[in-house]
Structures are given as structure tokens and as C-alpha cells.
Coordinates of N, CA and C in Angstrom, one line a residue:
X9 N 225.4 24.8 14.6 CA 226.0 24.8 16.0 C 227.4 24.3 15.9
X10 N 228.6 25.0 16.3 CA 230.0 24.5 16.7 C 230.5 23.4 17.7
X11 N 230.9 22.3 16.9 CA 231.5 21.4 17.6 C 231.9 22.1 18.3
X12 N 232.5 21.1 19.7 CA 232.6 21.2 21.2 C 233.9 20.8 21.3
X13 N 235.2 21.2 20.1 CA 236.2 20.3 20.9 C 237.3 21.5 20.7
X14 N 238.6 21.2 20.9 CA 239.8 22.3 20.9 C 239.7 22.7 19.5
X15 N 239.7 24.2 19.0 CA 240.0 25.0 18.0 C 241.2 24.9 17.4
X16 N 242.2 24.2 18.0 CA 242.9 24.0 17.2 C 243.4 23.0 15.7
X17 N 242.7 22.2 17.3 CA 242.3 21.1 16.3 C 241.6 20.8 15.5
X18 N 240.3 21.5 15.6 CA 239.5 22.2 14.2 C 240.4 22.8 13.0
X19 N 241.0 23.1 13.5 CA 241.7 23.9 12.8 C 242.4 22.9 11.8
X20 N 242.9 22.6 12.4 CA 243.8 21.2 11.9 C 243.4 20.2 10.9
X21 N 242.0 19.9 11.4 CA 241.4 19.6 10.6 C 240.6 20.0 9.3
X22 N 240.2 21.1 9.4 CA 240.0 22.0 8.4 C 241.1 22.0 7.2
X23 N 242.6 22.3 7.9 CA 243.5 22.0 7.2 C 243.4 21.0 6.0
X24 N 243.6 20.0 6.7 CA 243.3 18.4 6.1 C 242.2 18.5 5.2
X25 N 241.3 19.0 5.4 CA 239.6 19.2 4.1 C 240.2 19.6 3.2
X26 N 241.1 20.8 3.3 CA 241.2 22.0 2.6 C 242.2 21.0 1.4
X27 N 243.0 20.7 1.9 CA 244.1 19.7 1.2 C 244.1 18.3 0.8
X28 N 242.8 17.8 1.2 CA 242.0 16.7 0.5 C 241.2 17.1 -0.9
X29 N 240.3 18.5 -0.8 CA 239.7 19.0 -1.7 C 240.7 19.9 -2.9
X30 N 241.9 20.3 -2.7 CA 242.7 20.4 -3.6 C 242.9 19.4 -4.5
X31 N 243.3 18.3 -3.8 CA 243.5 16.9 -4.4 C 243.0 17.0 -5.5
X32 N 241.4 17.1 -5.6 CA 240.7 16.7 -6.2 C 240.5 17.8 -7.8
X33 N 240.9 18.5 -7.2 CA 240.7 20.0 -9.0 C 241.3 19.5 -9.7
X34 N 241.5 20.1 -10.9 CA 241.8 19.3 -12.5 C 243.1 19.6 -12.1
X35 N 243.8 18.7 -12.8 CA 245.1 19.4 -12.9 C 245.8 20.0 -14.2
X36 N 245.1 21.2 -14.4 CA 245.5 22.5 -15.6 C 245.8 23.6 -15.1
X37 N 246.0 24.5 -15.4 CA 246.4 25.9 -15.0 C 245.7 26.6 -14.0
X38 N 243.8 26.3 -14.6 CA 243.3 26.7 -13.4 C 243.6 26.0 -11.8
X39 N 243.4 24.8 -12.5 CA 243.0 24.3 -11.0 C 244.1 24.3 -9.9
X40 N 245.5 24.1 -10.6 CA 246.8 24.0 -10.0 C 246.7 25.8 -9.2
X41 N 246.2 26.6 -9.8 CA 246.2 28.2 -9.2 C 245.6 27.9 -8.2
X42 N 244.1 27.3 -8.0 CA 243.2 27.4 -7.2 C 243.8 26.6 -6.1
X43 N 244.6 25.5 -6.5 CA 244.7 24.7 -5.3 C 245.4 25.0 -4.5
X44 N 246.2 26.2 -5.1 CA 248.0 26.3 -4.5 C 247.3 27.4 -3.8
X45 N 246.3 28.2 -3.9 CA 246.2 29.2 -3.5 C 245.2 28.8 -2.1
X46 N 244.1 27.7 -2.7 CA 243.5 27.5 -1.1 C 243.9 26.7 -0.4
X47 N 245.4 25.9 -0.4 CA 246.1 25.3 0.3 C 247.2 25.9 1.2
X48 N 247.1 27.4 0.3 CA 247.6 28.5 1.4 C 247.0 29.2 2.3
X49 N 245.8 29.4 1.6 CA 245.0 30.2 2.6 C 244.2 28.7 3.9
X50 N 244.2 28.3 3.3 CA 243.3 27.1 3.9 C 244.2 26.2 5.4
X51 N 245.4 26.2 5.4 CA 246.2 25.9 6.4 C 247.1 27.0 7.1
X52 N 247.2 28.0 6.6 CA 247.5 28.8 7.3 C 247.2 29.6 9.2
X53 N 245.5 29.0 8.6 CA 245.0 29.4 10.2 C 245.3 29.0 11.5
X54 N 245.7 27.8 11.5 CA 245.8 26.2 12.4 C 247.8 26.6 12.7
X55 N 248.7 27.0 11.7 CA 249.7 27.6 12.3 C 249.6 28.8 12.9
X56 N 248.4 30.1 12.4 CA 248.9 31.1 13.3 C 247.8 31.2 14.3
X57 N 247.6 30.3 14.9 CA 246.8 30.1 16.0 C 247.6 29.3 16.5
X58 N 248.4 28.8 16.4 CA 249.3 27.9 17.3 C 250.5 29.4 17.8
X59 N 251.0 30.1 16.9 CA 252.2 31.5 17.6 C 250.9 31.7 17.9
X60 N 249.5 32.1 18.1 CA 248.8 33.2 19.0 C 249.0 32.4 20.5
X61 N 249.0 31.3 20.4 CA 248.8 31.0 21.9 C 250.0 31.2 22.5
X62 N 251.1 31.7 21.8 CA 252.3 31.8 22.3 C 252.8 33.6 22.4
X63 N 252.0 34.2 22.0 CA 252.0 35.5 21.8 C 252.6 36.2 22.5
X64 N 253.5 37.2 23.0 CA 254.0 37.8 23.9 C 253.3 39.0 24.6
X65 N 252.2 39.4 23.8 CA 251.3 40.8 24.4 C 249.9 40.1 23.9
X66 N 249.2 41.1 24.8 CA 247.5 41.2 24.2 C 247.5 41.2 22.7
X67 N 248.7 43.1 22.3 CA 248.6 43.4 20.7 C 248.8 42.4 20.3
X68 N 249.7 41.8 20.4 CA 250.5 40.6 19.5 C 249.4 39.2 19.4
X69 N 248.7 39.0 20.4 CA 247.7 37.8 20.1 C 246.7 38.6 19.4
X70 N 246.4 39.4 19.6 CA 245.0 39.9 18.5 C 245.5 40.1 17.3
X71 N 246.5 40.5 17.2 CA 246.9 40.2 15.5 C 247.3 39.3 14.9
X72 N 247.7 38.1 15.5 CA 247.9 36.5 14.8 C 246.3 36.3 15.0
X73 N 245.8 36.1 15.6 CA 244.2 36.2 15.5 C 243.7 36.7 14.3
X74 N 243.8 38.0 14.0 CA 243.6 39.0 13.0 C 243.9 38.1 11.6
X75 N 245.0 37.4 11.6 CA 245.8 37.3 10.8 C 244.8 35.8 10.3
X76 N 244.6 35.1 11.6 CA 243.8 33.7 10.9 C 242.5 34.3 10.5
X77 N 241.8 35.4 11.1 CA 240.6 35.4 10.4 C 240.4 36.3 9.0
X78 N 241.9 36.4 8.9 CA 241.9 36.8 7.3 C 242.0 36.0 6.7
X79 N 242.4 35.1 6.9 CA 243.1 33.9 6.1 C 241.7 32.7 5.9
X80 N 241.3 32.8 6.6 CA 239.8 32.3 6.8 C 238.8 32.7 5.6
X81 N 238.7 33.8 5.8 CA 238.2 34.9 4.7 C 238.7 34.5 3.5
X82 N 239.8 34.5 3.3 CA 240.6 34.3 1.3 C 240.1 33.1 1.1
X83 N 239.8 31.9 2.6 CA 239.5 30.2 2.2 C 238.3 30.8 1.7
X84 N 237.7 31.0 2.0 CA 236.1 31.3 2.0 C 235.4 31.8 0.2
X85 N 236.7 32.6 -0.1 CA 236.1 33.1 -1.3 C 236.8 31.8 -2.3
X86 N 237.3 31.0 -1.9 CA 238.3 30.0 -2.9 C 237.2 29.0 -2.6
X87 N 236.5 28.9 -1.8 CA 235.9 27.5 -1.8 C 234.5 28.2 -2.3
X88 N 234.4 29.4 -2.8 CA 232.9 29.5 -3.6 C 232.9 29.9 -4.9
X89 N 234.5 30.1 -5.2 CA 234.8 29.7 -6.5 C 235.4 28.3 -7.0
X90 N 235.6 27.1 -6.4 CA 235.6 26.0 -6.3 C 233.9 25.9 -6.7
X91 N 233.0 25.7 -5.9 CA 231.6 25.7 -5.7 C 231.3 26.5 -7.4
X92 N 231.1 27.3 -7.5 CA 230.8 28.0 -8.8 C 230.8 27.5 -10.2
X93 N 232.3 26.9 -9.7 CA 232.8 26.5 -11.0 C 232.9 24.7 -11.4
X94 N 232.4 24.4 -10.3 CA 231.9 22.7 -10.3 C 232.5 22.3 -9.9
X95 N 234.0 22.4 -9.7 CA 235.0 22.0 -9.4 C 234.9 21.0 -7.9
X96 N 235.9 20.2 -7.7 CA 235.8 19.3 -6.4 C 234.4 19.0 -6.1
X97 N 234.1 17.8 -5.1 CA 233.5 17.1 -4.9 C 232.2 18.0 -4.3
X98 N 230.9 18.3 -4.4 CA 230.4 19.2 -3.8 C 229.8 18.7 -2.0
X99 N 230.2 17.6 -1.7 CA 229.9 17.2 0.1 C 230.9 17.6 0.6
X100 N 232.3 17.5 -0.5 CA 233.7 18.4 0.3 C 233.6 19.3 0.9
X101 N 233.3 20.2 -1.1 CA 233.4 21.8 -0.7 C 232.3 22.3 0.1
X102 N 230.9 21.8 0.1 CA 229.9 22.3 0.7 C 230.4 22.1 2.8
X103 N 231.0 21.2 3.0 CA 231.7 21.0 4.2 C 232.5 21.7 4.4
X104 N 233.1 21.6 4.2 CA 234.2 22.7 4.3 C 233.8 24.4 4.1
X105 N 232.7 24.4 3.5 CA 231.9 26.0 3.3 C 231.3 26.3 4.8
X106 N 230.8 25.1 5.2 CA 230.2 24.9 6.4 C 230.6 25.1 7.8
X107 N 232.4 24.4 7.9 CA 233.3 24.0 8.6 C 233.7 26.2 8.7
X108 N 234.4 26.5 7.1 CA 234.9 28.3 7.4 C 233.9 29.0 7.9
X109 N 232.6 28.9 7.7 CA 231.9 29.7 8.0 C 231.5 29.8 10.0
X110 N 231.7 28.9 10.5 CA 231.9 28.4 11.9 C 232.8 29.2 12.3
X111 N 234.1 28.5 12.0 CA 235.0 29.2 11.8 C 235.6 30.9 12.1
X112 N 235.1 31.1 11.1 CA 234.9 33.2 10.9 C 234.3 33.0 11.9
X113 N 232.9 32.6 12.4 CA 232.0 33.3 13.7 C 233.0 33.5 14.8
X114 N 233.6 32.0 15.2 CA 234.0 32.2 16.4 C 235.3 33.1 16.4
X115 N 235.9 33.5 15.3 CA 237.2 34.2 15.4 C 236.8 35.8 15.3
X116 N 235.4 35.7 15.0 CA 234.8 37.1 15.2 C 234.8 37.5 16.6
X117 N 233.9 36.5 17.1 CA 233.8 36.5 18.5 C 235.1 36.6 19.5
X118 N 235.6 36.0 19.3 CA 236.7 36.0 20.2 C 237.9 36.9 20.0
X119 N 238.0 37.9 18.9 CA 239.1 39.0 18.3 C 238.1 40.4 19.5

């Protein structure tokens, strides 16, 4: 069931997991990839949901919309290769698995 409070702020916070659980990967080649990569995808959403609320057209908010629930999606596959591969803390990543998957629904719902 989805918390009950502003999406953005979810969002926001999501961020902050995402970039806590980076923290944590090795720091070798892999992990520095992985981290750089879900600390892109992983905070990205919480900025383009901040331009959607500023959006100048319908088109234009459904596609920064579009845009976080892709971004959502790349988190999603990085935190189950995180998961796979042992990597980071597993109450993080499993939270945070927990947290995108919310996430995706409501950005399904509301696109």
C-alpha cells in the first residue's frame, strides 16, 4: 500500500536511498559503474517531476512524466542487479525495490 504523503517528496527521498545504497558497492570498476549509473537513474525522477509540475502543455507534462517513469524503470533493473549480485546492504536494496516498484504503479496510473 502507498504512503500517503507528496510524491515528490517520495521522490526525494527515494533519491536519498538510491544514493545511500551507492555508498555502499565496492569500490572497483564494477561497482563505481553501477553506482554512477543508479545514481543517475535513481535521482533523476524527483528533478523531472519537479519541470512536470511546471510544464507548459498537457503534451509537455506527460512527457517529463514519461521521462521519470523511464527512469524509474533503468532504477529498477540496477537495483536487481545490485540484488543478484550481493552487492549493498539487502534491507536497502530490498527497500528501495519496494519503494520503485510503488513508484512505477503510481506513474502508470497517473501518465
Amino acid at each position: 500500500m502507498a504512503r500517503q504523503y507528496d510524491i515528490e517528496e517520495r521522490l526525494i527521498q527515494f533519491a536519498v536511498a538510491v544514493c545511500r545504497l551507492a555508498r555502499t558497492l565496492p569500490s572497483n570498476r564494477v561497482g563505481w559503474h553501477i553506482a554512477d549509473q543508479l545514481v543517475r537513474s535513481g535521482t533523476s525522477p524527483a528533478a523531472n517531476y519537479a519541470e512536470a509540475q511546471g510544464a507548459e502543455s498537457r503534451r509537455d507534462f506527460v512527457h517529463k512524466m514519461r521521462v521519470c517513469l523511464k527512469e524509474l524503470r533503468e532504477t529498477m533493473v540496477w537495483l536487481k542487479l545490485i540484488q543478484r549480485m550481493g552487492y549493498g546492504e539487502d534491507a536497502e536494496a530490498g527497500g528501495a525495490v519496494d519503494e520503485v516498484n510503488e513508484l512505477i504503479a503510481i506513474f502508470v496510473r497517473s501518465i
